[in-house]
Coordinates of C-alpha atoms in Angstrom, one line a residue:
M13 CA 8.4 -35.0 35.2
H14 CA 10.1 -34.7 38.6
L15 CA 10.5 -31.4 40.5
P16 CA 12.5 -31.4 43.3
L17 CA 13.5 -30.2 46.6
R18 CA 14.4 -26.9 46.6
G19 CA 16.2 -26.4 49.8
A20 CA 17.2 -28.4 53.6
N21 CA 14.4 -25.9 54.9
S22 CA 11.9 -25.0 51.7
P23 CA 9.0 -26.4 50.5
V24 CA 8.7 -29.1 48.1
T25 CA 6.7 -29.1 45.0
R26 CA 4.3 -32.2 43.7
L27 CA 5.0 -34.9 41.2
V28 CA 3.2 -34.5 38.0
A29 CA 3.9 -37.1 35.9
G30 CA 3.1 -36.8 32.1
I31 CA 0.8 -40.0 31.8
A32 CA -2.8 -40.0 29.5
A33 CA -6.6 -39.9 30.6
A34 CA -9.1 -40.7 32.8
A35 CA -12.7 -42.4 32.0
L36 CA -15.8 -41.5 33.6
G37 CA -18.3 -44.1 35.5
V38 CA -21.7 -43.7 36.8
G39 CA -22.5 -42.5 40.5
L40 CA -23.1 -44.8 42.7
S41 CA -23.3 -44.6 46.7
I42 CA -20.8 -47.1 48.5
T43 CA -23.4 -49.2 50.9
G44 CA -22.6 -52.7 53.2
A45 CA -20.2 -54.9 54.1
P46 CA -17.4 -56.5 52.4
A47 CA -17.6 -59.3 49.6
A48 CA -17.0 -62.6 51.4
H49 CA -13.8 -64.9 49.6
A50 CA -13.3 -68.2 49.4
A51 CA -10.0 -68.4 49.9
E52 CA -7.2 -66.0 50.8
T53 CA -5.7 -64.0 48.6
Y54 CA -2.2 -63.0 48.7
F55 CA 0.2 -60.3 46.8
C56 CA 3.6 -62.3 47.4
S57 CA 4.1 -65.4 44.7
D58 CA 5.1 -67.8 47.9
D59 CA 1.6 -67.0 50.1
T60 CA 2.9 -64.2 52.3
Q61 CA 1.1 -61.3 52.8
P62 CA -2.6 -61.3 52.0
Y63 CA -4.2 -58.6 50.4
A64 CA -7.4 -57.2 49.7
P65 CA -9.1 -57.6 46.2
V66 CA -10.5 -54.2 45.0
A67 CA -13.7 -55.5 44.7
D68 CA -13.6 -56.5 48.3
V69 CA -12.6 -53.1 49.5
E70 CA -14.9 -51.2 47.2
A71 CA -18.0 -53.2 49.2
F72 CA -16.6 -51.4 52.5
T73 CA -19.1 -49.6 54.4
A74 CA -17.9 -45.9 54.2
G75 CA -16.1 -44.9 57.1
T76 CA -14.4 -48.5 57.6
T77 CA -10.8 -48.6 59.6
V78 CA -7.4 -48.8 58.3
T79 CA -4.3 -48.7 59.3
G80 CA -0.7 -47.4 57.4
L81 CA 2.8 -47.4 57.9
S82 CA 5.1 -44.9 57.1
V83 CA 8.3 -42.9 58.1
T84 CA 8.1 -39.8 59.8
T85 CA 11.7 -39.3 61.4
G86 CA 14.8 -41.9 61.3
T87 CA 13.9 -45.6 59.0
T88 CA 11.3 -47.1 61.4
P89 CA 7.8 -46.6 59.8
S90 CA 5.3 -45.3 62.6
E91 CA 1.8 -46.3 62.0
F92 CA -1.4 -44.2 60.6
T93 CA -4.9 -44.8 60.7
G94 CA -8.0 -44.0 58.3
D95 CA -11.5 -44.3 57.3
Y96 CA -12.3 -45.3 53.3
I97 CA -15.1 -42.7 52.0
G98 CA -14.9 -44.2 48.6
Y99 CA -13.4 -45.4 45.3
I100 CA -13.0 -43.1 41.5
A101 CA -14.1 -45.5 39.1
N102 CA -11.1 -45.7 36.2
G103 CA -9.5 -43.1 38.3
I104 CA -6.1 -44.5 37.5
G105 CA -6.7 -46.2 33.7
M106 CA -9.6 -48.3 31.9
N107 CA -10.7 -50.7 34.7
K108 CA -8.3 -49.3 37.3
D109 CA -10.1 -47.4 39.9
L110 CA -8.7 -45.5 42.8
L111 CA -9.4 -46.0 46.5
L112 CA -10.0 -43.2 49.1
F113 CA -8.9 -42.4 52.7
R114 CA -9.2 -39.9 54.8
L115 CA -6.4 -41.1 57.1
H116 CA -4.9 -39.9 60.7
S117 CA -1.7 -39.2 62.5
D118 CA -0.1 -37.0 64.5
V119 CA 2.1 -35.7 61.9
I120 CA -0.8 -35.8 59.6
D121 CA -3.1 -33.7 61.3
G122 CA -0.4 -31.6 63.6
T123 CA -1.7 -32.8 67.1
G124 CA 1.8 -34.3 67.7
A125 CA 3.5 -33.0 70.5
D126 CA 6.2 -31.1 68.3
G127 CA 4.0 -28.3 67.8
L128 CA 4.5 -28.4 64.1
K129 CA 1.1 -27.8 61.3
A130 CA -0.9 -30.9 60.0
A131 CA 0.8 -32.0 56.9
G132 CA -1.7 -33.9 55.7
I133 CA -0.8 -35.8 52.8
W134 CA 3.5 -35.3 52.2
A135 CA 6.1 -35.9 49.4
G136 CA 8.1 -39.1 50.1
M137 CA 4.4 -40.9 51.4
S138 CA 3.6 -42.2 48.3
G139 CA 4.2 -45.9 48.5
S140 CA 2.9 -46.1 52.1
P141 CA 1.2 -49.6 52.5
V142 CA -2.4 -49.2 53.5
Y143 CA -3.9 -52.1 55.7
T144 CA -7.5 -54.1 56.7
T145 CA -7.2 -54.2 60.5
D146 CA -6.4 -58.1 59.8
G147 CA -3.0 -57.1 58.1
K148 CA -4.7 -57.4 54.5
L149 CA -3.0 -54.9 52.0
I150 CA -5.2 -52.4 50.6
G151 CA -2.7 -50.9 48.4
A152 CA -0.5 -47.8 48.8
V153 CA -0.7 -44.2 49.2
S154 CA -0.7 -42.5 45.6
Y155 CA -2.7 -39.2 45.5
S156 CA -3.2 -36.3 47.2
L157 CA -5.7 -33.4 47.0
N158 CA -3.4 -30.8 45.4
D159 CA -1.3 -28.9 48.0
D160 CA -4.0 -28.4 50.1
N161 CA -2.8 -30.2 53.3
L162 CA -5.8 -32.5 53.4
P163 CA -6.2 -35.6 54.9
V164 CA -7.1 -37.2 51.6
A165 CA -5.2 -39.7 49.8
G166 CA -6.3 -41.7 46.7
V167 CA -4.6 -45.5 47.4
T168 CA -3.2 -47.5 44.2
P169 CA -4.7 -50.8 44.8
A170 CA -2.1 -54.1 46.0
E171 CA -4.4 -56.3 43.0
Y172 CA -2.5 -53.5 40.2
M173 CA 0.7 -53.3 41.8
A174 CA 0.9 -56.8 41.9
S175 CA 0.9 -57.0 38.1
I176 CA 3.7 -54.4 38.1
G177 CA 6.6 -55.5 35.2
S178 CA 3.3 -56.2 32.8
T179 CA 2.6 -54.3 29.9
V180 CA -0.7 -51.6 31.1
V181 CA -2.4 -48.7 29.7
G182 CA -1.5 -45.3 30.5
T183 CA -3.7 -43.1 32.7
S184 CA -4.3 -39.1 33.7
A185 CA -1.5 -38.1 36.3
K186 CA -4.4 -35.7 37.5
V187 CA -7.6 -37.6 38.6
R188 CA -10.7 -35.6 37.6
V189 CA -12.9 -36.0 40.7
T190 CA -16.7 -35.9 39.1
G191 CA -20.4 -36.8 40.4
S192 CA -20.3 -39.3 37.4
N193 CA -17.0 -41.6 38.6
L194 CA -17.2 -40.8 42.6
R195 CA -18.6 -43.5 44.3
V196 CA -18.5 -42.1 47.5
S197 CA -21.1 -42.1 50.4
A198 CA -22.8 -39.3 51.1
A199 CA -21.3 -38.4 53.9
G200 CA -17.9 -38.8 52.4
V201 CA -18.9 -36.5 49.6
T202 CA -17.4 -33.7 51.9
V203 CA -14.3 -34.1 53.9
A204 CA -13.0 -31.7 56.4
G205 CA -15.2 -28.9 55.4
T206 CA -14.4 -29.5 51.1
S207 CA -16.5 -31.4 48.9
L208 CA -14.6 -33.7 47.2
T209 CA -17.0 -33.1 44.1
G210 CA -15.5 -31.1 41.2
T211 CA -11.3 -31.5 43.2
S212 CA -8.8 -33.1 41.1
L213 CA -5.7 -35.5 43.3
S214 CA -2.5 -35.5 42.2
E215 CA 0.3 -37.9 42.2
V216 CA 1.9 -37.8 45.9
K217 CA 5.1 -36.2 45.1
T218 CA 8.3 -38.2 46.1
V219 CA 10.9 -35.8 47.2
N220 CA 13.1 -35.6 44.3
V221 CA 16.9 -35.2 44.8
A222 CA 20.1 -34.3 42.6
G223 CA 23.4 -33.0 43.5
G224 CA 26.4 -34.1 45.6
A225 CA 29.9 -33.2 46.5
G226 CA 28.8 -30.5 49.4
A227 CA 26.6 -28.0 47.8
A228 CA 25.1 -26.3 44.3
T229 CA 22.8 -24.0 42.9
N230 CA 19.9 -24.8 40.8
A231 CA 21.1 -22.5 38.1
F232 CA 24.3 -24.5 38.1
I233 CA 22.7 -28.0 37.7
N234 CA 20.2 -27.0 35.2
R235 CA 23.0 -25.5 32.9
T236 CA 25.3 -28.5 33.4
F237 CA 22.5 -30.7 32.2
A238 CA 21.4 -28.4 29.5
R239 CA 24.9 -28.4 28.3
T240 CA 25.3 -32.1 28.2
P241 CA 24.2 -33.7 24.9
K242 CA 20.5 -34.3 24.6
A243 CA 20.4 -37.9 24.6
R244 CA 17.0 -38.9 26.2
G245 CA 18.1 -39.8 29.3
T246 CA 19.4 -36.3 30.4
S247 CA 16.2 -34.9 29.8
L248 CA 15.0 -36.4 32.8
L249 CA 17.5 -34.4 34.8
R250 CA 16.9 -31.2 33.0
S251 CA 12.9 -31.4 33.5
G252 CA 13.3 -28.8 36.5
S253 CA 15.4 -27.5 39.1
F254 CA 17.5 -29.5 40.8
T255 CA 19.5 -28.8 44.6
P256 CA 21.9 -30.9 46.3
A257 CA 20.5 -34.1 48.3
A258 CA 22.0 -35.4 51.1
A259 CA 25.2 -37.0 50.6
Q260 CA 25.4 -40.9 50.9
S261 CA 26.2 -42.2 54.4
T262 CA 27.0 -46.1 55.5
S263 CA 25.5 -45.1 58.8
V264 CA 22.4 -45.9 57.5
T265 CA 22.5 -49.8 57.5
A266 CA 19.0 -50.4 58.6
P267 CA 17.1 -52.7 55.5
L268 CA 14.4 -52.1 53.5
V269 CA 11.0 -52.6 55.1
A270 CA 7.2 -52.2 54.3
G271 CA 6.4 -48.3 54.9
G272 CA 10.1 -47.3 55.0
T273 CA 11.6 -45.0 53.0
I274 CA 13.3 -45.8 49.6
A275 CA 15.6 -44.1 47.4
A276 CA 15.1 -45.0 43.5
L277 CA 18.4 -42.9 42.2
Y278 CA 20.1 -42.3 39.0
A279 CA 23.5 -42.3 40.6
D280 CA 24.8 -42.2 44.3
A281 CA 27.7 -41.4 46.5
D282 CA 29.4 -37.9 45.8
L283 CA 26.0 -37.3 43.3
V284 CA 23.0 -38.4 44.6
A285 CA 19.8 -37.9 41.8
G286 CA 17.0 -38.9 42.3
A287 CA 13.7 -39.6 44.2
I288 CA 12.5 -40.9 47.6
G289 CA 9.1 -42.2 48.4
T290 CA 7.8 -45.8 50.6
V291 CA 8.0 -49.3 50.2
T292 CA 4.5 -50.9 49.8
A293 CA 5.5 -54.4 50.2
I294 CA 8.7 -57.0 49.9
C295 CA 8.3 -59.9 48.6
G296 CA 11.6 -62.4 49.3
D297 CA 13.8 -59.9 47.3
T298 CA 11.7 -58.2 45.4
V299 CA 10.4 -54.7 46.2
Y300 CA 7.3 -52.8 45.8
A301 CA 7.0 -48.9 46.2
F302 CA 5.5 -45.5 45.2
G303 CA 1.9 -46.7 43.8
H304 CA 2.8 -44.2 41.3
P305 CA 5.6 -44.2 38.0
M306 CA 8.4 -42.5 39.0
D307 CA 9.6 -41.6 35.0
F308 CA 7.2 -44.0 33.2
E309 CA 10.3 -45.6 32.5
G310 CA 9.0 -48.9 31.9
T311 CA 11.9 -51.5 31.8
T312 CA 14.8 -49.0 34.0
S313 CA 18.1 -49.3 35.8
L314 CA 18.0 -47.1 38.9
L315 CA 19.8 -48.0 42.3
M316 CA 18.3 -48.8 45.1
A317 CA 18.9 -47.7 48.9
N318 CA 17.3 -46.5 52.2
A319 CA 17.6 -42.9 53.8
S320 CA 17.1 -41.9 56.6
T321 CA 14.0 -39.3 57.6
A322 CA 15.0 -35.9 59.8
L323 CA 11.1 -34.7 59.8
I324 CA 8.2 -34.6 57.8
V325 CA 8.2 -30.6 57.2
P326 CA 4.4 -28.9 56.8
D327 CA 3.7 -26.5 54.3
A328 CA 1.4 -24.1 56.0
T329 CA 0.7 -22.1 52.6
G330 CA -0.9 -25.1 50.7
T331 CA 1.2 -23.6 48.1
Y332 CA 4.0 -26.2 47.8
G333 CA 2.7 -29.1 49.7
S334 CA 4.7 -30.9 53.1
Y335 CA 7.9 -33.2 52.3
K336 CA 9.5 -35.2 54.2
Q337 CA 13.4 -33.8 54.3
V338 CA 16.1 -36.4 54.0
S339 CA 19.0 -36.5 56.0
A340 CA 21.1 -39.3 54.7
F341 CA 21.0 -42.2 52.2
G342 CA 22.3 -45.9 52.8
A343 CA 24.7 -47.6 50.5
P344 CA 22.5 -49.3 47.5
V345 CA 21.3 -52.3 48.5
G346 CA 20.0 -53.8 44.8
M347 CA 18.5 -52.3 41.6
V348 CA 15.0 -50.9 40.4
T349 CA 13.8 -52.4 37.2
Q350 CA 10.3 -51.5 36.9
D351 CA 9.2 -48.1 36.8
R352 CA 5.0 -49.1 35.5
L353 CA 1.7 -46.9 35.7
V354 CA 0.9 -48.3 39.2
G355 CA 4.4 -48.1 41.0
I356 CA 8.1 -49.0 40.9
R357 CA 9.9 -52.8 41.4
G358 CA 13.3 -53.8 42.5
T359 CA 15.4 -56.5 43.5
I360 CA 17.4 -56.8 46.6
G361 CA 20.8 -58.3 45.9
T362 CA 23.9 -57.3 42.9
V363 CA 24.0 -53.8 42.4
T364 CA 25.4 -52.9 39.0
G365 CA 26.2 -49.6 37.4
T366 CA 28.6 -47.4 35.8
P367 CA 32.0 -45.8 38.2
V368 CA 33.0 -42.4 37.7
S369 CA 35.7 -41.2 39.4
L370 CA 37.1 -37.4 39.4
T371 CA 40.5 -36.2 41.0
V372 CA 40.5 -32.7 41.5
Q373 CA 43.9 -30.5 42.0
D374 CA 45.2 -27.1 42.6
P375 CA 47.8 -25.2 40.8
S376 CA 50.7 -26.8 41.7
G377 CA 49.2 -29.9 41.2
A378 CA 48.3 -30.8 44.8
T379 CA 45.2 -33.2 45.4
V380 CA 42.8 -31.0 47.1
G381 CA 39.9 -33.8 46.6
S382 CA 38.5 -36.7 44.8
F383 CA 34.8 -38.1 44.4
H384 CA 32.9 -40.6 43.2
T385 CA 29.6 -42.2 41.9
T386 CA 28.3 -45.4 40.4
V387 CA 25.6 -44.1 37.4
G388 CA 22.9 -46.6 38.0
Y389 CA 20.7 -45.3 35.1
P390 CA 22.9 -45.8 32.0
L391 CA 21.4 -42.9 29.8
L392 CA 22.6 -40.7 32.1
T393 CA 25.8 -41.6 32.5
A394 CA 27.0 -38.0 30.4
A395 CA 25.1 -35.7 32.4
A396 CA 26.8 -37.4 35.7
V397 CA 30.0 -37.2 34.5
A398 CA 29.3 -33.1 33.5
A399 CA 28.0 -32.6 37.1
L400 CA 30.6 -34.1 39.0
I401 CA 33.3 -32.6 37.2
G402 CA 31.6 -28.9 37.5
Q403 CA 30.3 -29.5 41.5
A404 CA 33.8 -29.9 42.4
A405 CA 35.1 -27.3 40.6
Y406 CA 32.3 -25.0 41.6
E407 CA 33.2 -26.3 45.6
Q408 CA 36.5 -27.5 46.0
L409 CA 38.2 -24.9 43.4
D410 CA 35.7 -22.5 44.6
E411 CA 35.8 -21.8 40.7
Y412 CA 31.7 -21.0 39.6
Y413 CA 32.3 -18.1 37.1
T414 CA 36.0 -17.3 36.0
G415 CA 38.8 -20.0 35.8
T416 CA 41.2 -21.8 33.7
G417 CA 42.1 -25.1 33.9
E418 CA 43.5 -28.7 32.6
I419 CA 41.3 -31.6 32.2
S420 CA 42.3 -35.1 31.2
W421 CA 39.8 -38.2 31.6
T422 CA 39.5 -41.7 30.1
I423 CA 36.6 -44.1 29.3
N424 CA 36.9 -47.7 29.8
Y425 CA 34.2 -49.0 27.6
Q426 CA 32.8 -52.5 26.2
R427 CA 32.3 -53.4 22.5
G428 CA 29.5 -55.2 20.9
D429 CA 31.4 -58.1 20.8
G430 CA 32.3 -58.0 24.5
T431 CA 36.1 -56.9 23.7
D432 CA 37.2 -54.1 26.1
G433 CA 38.7 -51.0 25.3
S434 CA 39.4 -47.5 26.6
M435 CA 40.1 -43.8 24.9
S436 CA 41.8 -41.3 26.8
A437 CA 41.9 -37.2 25.9
S438 CA 42.9 -33.8 27.8
Q439 CA 42.1 -30.4 27.3
V440 CA 42.4 -26.9 28.5
V441 CA 39.7 -24.7 29.1
A442 CA 39.3 -20.9 30.2
D443 CA 36.1 -19.5 30.8
S444 CA 35.0 -15.7 32.2
D445 CA 31.2 -16.5 32.2
F446 CA 30.4 -20.4 33.4
F447 CA 34.2 -22.3 34.4
A448 CA 32.3 -24.9 36.2
D449 CA 30.3 -25.7 33.4
S450 CA 32.3 -25.2 30.7
I451 CA 35.4 -27.4 31.6
S452 CA 32.8 -30.1 32.6
T453 CA 31.7 -30.1 28.9
D454 CA 34.2 -32.0 26.6
P455 CA 34.6 -35.5 29.1
A456 CA 30.7 -35.8 29.4
D457 CA 30.5 -35.5 25.0
D458 CA 32.8 -37.8 24.6
V459 CA 31.4 -40.3 26.7
W460 CA 27.8 -39.5 24.8
A461 CA 29.8 -39.9 21.3
I462 CA 30.9 -43.5 22.7
Q463 CA 27.7 -44.4 24.4
Y464 CA 25.4 -43.0 21.5
N465 CA 27.7 -44.0 18.8
D466 CA 26.6 -45.1 15.0
F467 CA 28.2 -48.1 14.6
E468 CA 27.9 -50.6 17.2
D469 CA 26.5 -51.3 20.9
V470 CA 28.8 -50.1 23.6
T471 CA 28.3 -50.1 26.9
I472 CA 30.7 -47.5 29.3
T473 CA 32.3 -49.7 32.0
G474 CA 33.9 -46.7 33.8
V475 CA 35.1 -42.8 33.8
D476 CA 38.0 -41.3 35.0
V477 CA 38.8 -37.5 35.1
T478 CA 41.3 -35.3 36.6
M479 CA 40.9 -32.0 36.9
K480 CA 43.3 -28.9 37.8
L481 CA 43.2 -25.3 38.0
V482 CA 45.4 -23.4 36.1
S483 CA 44.2 -20.0 37.7
E484 CA 41.5 -17.9 39.3
D485 CA 41.5 -16.1 36.5
A486 CA 40.2 -16.7 32.7
L487 CA 43.4 -17.1 31.0
T488 CA 43.5 -16.4 27.1
Y489 CA 46.4 -15.7 25.0
R490 CA 46.2 -14.0 21.0
P491 CA 48.4 -14.2 18.5
S492 CA 49.9 -10.7 18.0
D493 CA 52.8 -10.7 15.6
V494 CA 55.4 -12.7 13.7
Q495 CA 58.8 -12.2 14.2
V496 CA 61.5 -12.9 12.1
Q497 CA 65.7 -13.0 13.2
D498 CA 68.5 -10.8 11.3
P499 CA 71.8 -12.0 10.8
T500 CA 72.7 -10.4 13.8
G501 CA 70.3 -12.5 16.1
T502 CA 67.9 -9.6 16.9
W503 CA 64.0 -10.5 16.4
G504 CA 61.7 -7.8 15.3
S505 CA 58.3 -8.2 13.3
L506 CA 57.7 -9.7 10.1
D507 CA 55.1 -7.1 9.2
G508 CA 56.8 -4.8 6.5
S509 CA 59.9 -6.9 6.1
R510 CA 62.1 -7.4 3.1
L511 CA 63.4 -10.8 2.5
K512 CA 65.3 -12.5 -0.4
A513 CA 64.5 -15.2 -2.5
G514 CA 66.1 -18.4 -1.8
G515 CA 66.6 -17.1 1.9
T516 CA 66.4 -19.0 4.9
Y517 CA 64.8 -17.6 8.3
S518 CA 63.8 -18.0 11.5
L519 CA 60.3 -16.6 12.5
R520 CA 58.2 -17.3 15.7
P521 CA 54.8 -16.3 16.6
E522 CA 54.3 -13.6 19.7
Y523 CA 51.4 -13.6 22.0
T524 CA 49.5 -11.3 24.4
L525 CA 48.0 -12.6 27.3
Q526 CA 44.4 -11.5 28.2
K527 CA 42.8 -11.9 31.8
N528 CA 39.1 -11.7 32.0
G529 CA 38.6 -10.8 28.5
R530 CA 41.1 -8.2 29.0
T531 CA 44.1 -7.3 26.8
T532 CA 47.4 -7.0 29.1
S533 CA 50.9 -5.9 28.4
T534 CA 52.5 -9.1 29.0
T535 CA 53.9 -11.1 26.2
S536 CA 55.5 -14.2 25.4
T537 CA 56.7 -16.1 22.5
G538 CA 56.7 -19.6 20.6
D539 CA 59.8 -21.4 19.6
P540 CA 61.3 -21.1 16.3
V541 CA 60.5 -22.3 12.8
T542 CA 62.5 -22.0 9.9
I543 CA 61.4 -21.1 6.3
K544 CA 63.3 -21.1 3.2
L545 CA 61.6 -19.0 0.1
V546 CA 62.5 -20.3 -3.0
K547 CA 64.8 -18.6 -5.3
K548 CA 61.9 -17.7 -8.0
A549 CA 59.8 -16.0 -5.1
R550 CA 58.4 -12.8 -6.4
R551 CA 56.6 -10.1 -5.0
S552 CA 55.1 -10.2 -1.4
G553 CA 54.0 -12.7 1.0
T554 CA 52.1 -13.2 4.4
Y555 CA 52.4 -15.0 7.5
K556 CA 49.4 -16.1 9.5
V557 CA 49.5 -17.3 12.7
S558 CA 46.2 -18.3 14.3
A559 CA 44.4 -20.4 16.7
T560 CA 43.9 -24.2 15.4
S561 CA 40.2 -24.4 16.1
Q562 CA 40.2 -21.0 13.7
A563 CA 42.6 -21.7 11.2
N564 CA 40.0 -22.8 8.6
G565 CA 38.9 -19.3 8.4
D566 CA 39.9 -15.3 8.8
C567 CA 39.6 -13.4 12.3
E568 CA 39.3 -9.6 11.9
E569 CA 40.2 -7.0 15.1
Y570 CA 38.5 -4.2 15.0
S571 CA 39.3 -0.5 16.6
D572 CA 38.2 -1.5 19.8
G573 CA 39.7 -4.6 20.2
T574 CA 37.0 -6.8 19.4
I575 CA 37.7 -9.6 17.3
I576 CA 35.4 -11.6 15.1
C577 CA 36.7 -14.9 13.3
Y578 CA 34.7 -16.6 10.9
Y579 CA 35.9 -20.5 10.3
W580 CA 34.3 -23.3 9.0
D581 CA 31.7 -25.6 11.7
E582 CA 33.7 -29.0 12.1
S583 CA 31.0 -29.8 15.0
S584 CA 29.3 -32.7 13.4
P585 CA 32.0 -34.9 11.7
S586 CA 31.1 -38.0 10.1
Y587 CA 33.0 -40.9 11.1
V588 CA 33.2 -44.5 9.0
S589 CA 33.6 -46.9 11.9
F590 CA 33.9 -47.2 15.4
D591 CA 37.4 -47.0 15.4
D592 CA 37.6 -43.8 13.7
L593 CA 35.2 -42.4 15.8
V594 CA 37.7 -43.1 19.3
S595 CA 40.8 -42.0 17.6
S596 CA 39.2 -38.8 16.6
L597 CA 38.6 -38.1 20.1
E598 CA 42.0 -39.0 21.2
S599 CA 43.8 -36.5 18.8
Q600 CA 40.7 -33.7 19.0
T601 CA 42.4 -30.4 18.4
S602 CA 43.6 -28.7 21.9
N603 CA 42.2 -25.3 22.6
A604 CA 46.2 -24.4 22.9
S605 CA 47.0 -26.0 19.3
V606 CA 48.5 -23.1 17.3
T607 CA 49.0 -23.0 13.5
G608 CA 51.2 -21.0 11.2
H609 CA 50.7 -20.7 7.8
L610 CA 53.1 -19.1 5.2
A611 CA 52.0 -17.9 1.6
Y612 CA 53.6 -16.4 -0.9
K613 CA 54.1 -16.1 -4.7
S614 CA 56.6 -17.0 -6.9
T615 CA 57.2 -16.9 -10.7
S616 CA 55.9 -20.7 -11.1
G617 CA 53.2 -20.3 -9.0
S618 CA 51.8 -19.9 -5.3
R619 CA 53.9 -21.5 -2.7
S620 CA 53.0 -22.1 0.9
A621 CA 54.4 -24.0 4.2
S622 CA 52.4 -24.4 7.8
S623 CA 53.8 -25.1 11.1
D624 CA 52.5 -26.0 14.5
W625 CA 53.3 -24.9 18.1
T626 CA 51.4 -25.7 21.6
G627 CA 50.7 -22.1 22.8
P628 CA 50.9 -20.8 26.7
G629 CA 47.2 -21.6 27.5
V630 CA 43.6 -21.1 25.7
M631 CA 44.3 -19.6 22.2
S632 CA 42.0 -17.4 20.4
G633 CA 42.1 -15.4 17.1
S634 CA 44.6 -14.7 14.4
V635 CA 46.8 -12.2 13.0
K636 CA 48.8 -11.6 9.8
D637 CA 51.9 -10.0 8.5
Y638 CA 53.1 -9.0 5.5
F639 CA 56.2 -9.1 3.9
T640 CA 57.9 -8.0 0.5
I641 CA 60.1 -10.4 -1.4
R642 CA 63.1 -8.9 -3.0
K643 CA 65.6 -10.8 -5.8

């Protein structure tokens, strides 16, 4: 699970991914020199970037000097140095040891001219390559000691990272350091006055980000994701609090390099969501990074980009940990395709994803904004649609809790047989609690319904949405009367009227406006409809007008004005085919729909008839007028 950057100038919490269990070993002090090997070993298949095998590193004398690279500002990596401490046997998994180094730099130690406190091992440093003094890759900075800003790093060996993409055994996100599994010299047991024995190392945090189109709040992002259908992918974004990331910037054009920042993104452009770490190595067009999992998804699909760093923000409290403040993201340059135990792997080149576009209009219909994102991680397409719409409502329409809006959407897709298709729908929404959430829900639900249908493998190829603000208030309408026209052309209430058997009458509904939940004196009427009573009509009848979504039940209004409606739950309809599903989505009931139902008795049994209207806005509740029948 990822925990995000909590604000532009706030500390970051540590990533602790949920992975399974570390084994114990036998204590042993480290002495001696690196073991000799007859042939050079290379990290890349083209015999570039030599690396030091695990056995060679574990044979280092404690205090052996190493170097490394990581970005502290801009896009160019800067060097840090380090001293070998030892290793933790089986620290990453069965037969996978974790190497320990004490690292040094102006930023790590707090000795720079900027006067900032010591940052220690910071969030976003994960993946930073560590080298021998003759340039052999040892591995990636990947674990650190809690949030104490200590300069001790656990390093995932390069030998293990070269296997990313293979099936591997799970491990513990926290490595317990005990007297039995700590292979370290006596001098290395205590670092900076702190004993390593009895401590634990956690995966170095990635700087996790979500947001876009400017700014939004933690609560908004979480609610938006929570309202999106609970597909497996959406849980990744609901797993923590999220604040906006910096926007994608075409000014960040520097290529990915070893030691440079890398962004693994679920989505980009106006909705940035993902995590920031460091590149460990590049072999041709293949990129290795992080040194630990992002979400441990195995085979995955994430957009891969560079990012520019403003500074490393030290945490003086020892509570949250230091972190890398990213100021801008570059355009995606490839895709992350593997998310494994010992790191992530991606390929520079073709960028694939689902485009989502949004046009925002004010009450006059004028366009006030347009937004776009590409979703690289297909499981999050529905969540991304919801988030983009909701954030635009919040930021561009300046409506968060209260508002009325119209929204229309088209979802393009490719069916299992390779043919292309699309569906379109629209809805009107009024909400006085969380308008930004509610107006985004229906399009996201439809994306989810198509993507996770029960009939065939369908790929979403694009989503286009238009959102229009109708009012800054939540405007709803309640049927308040049924009117009947008398022979003089005058309209009056049907309730209590006497109608003649065999007669023909004009009826129309009357609606009362409710603003932000409060009843007003403003009324309006629907178009007239004609009803004809049979000649055998007798005794009495009713005419009920209801919001169509509530037409299958009864609504009761209490003396305090509260209306409670009881109606059948149609939230889980069944479909017989994919075409049936799409047809149902396109013909979904509008929140503005109104249904009228006539019922009366005759000498030959009960009679009924129905009528439909489109109301002036979002409808709720119902009214029933009673009339008597004369011969």
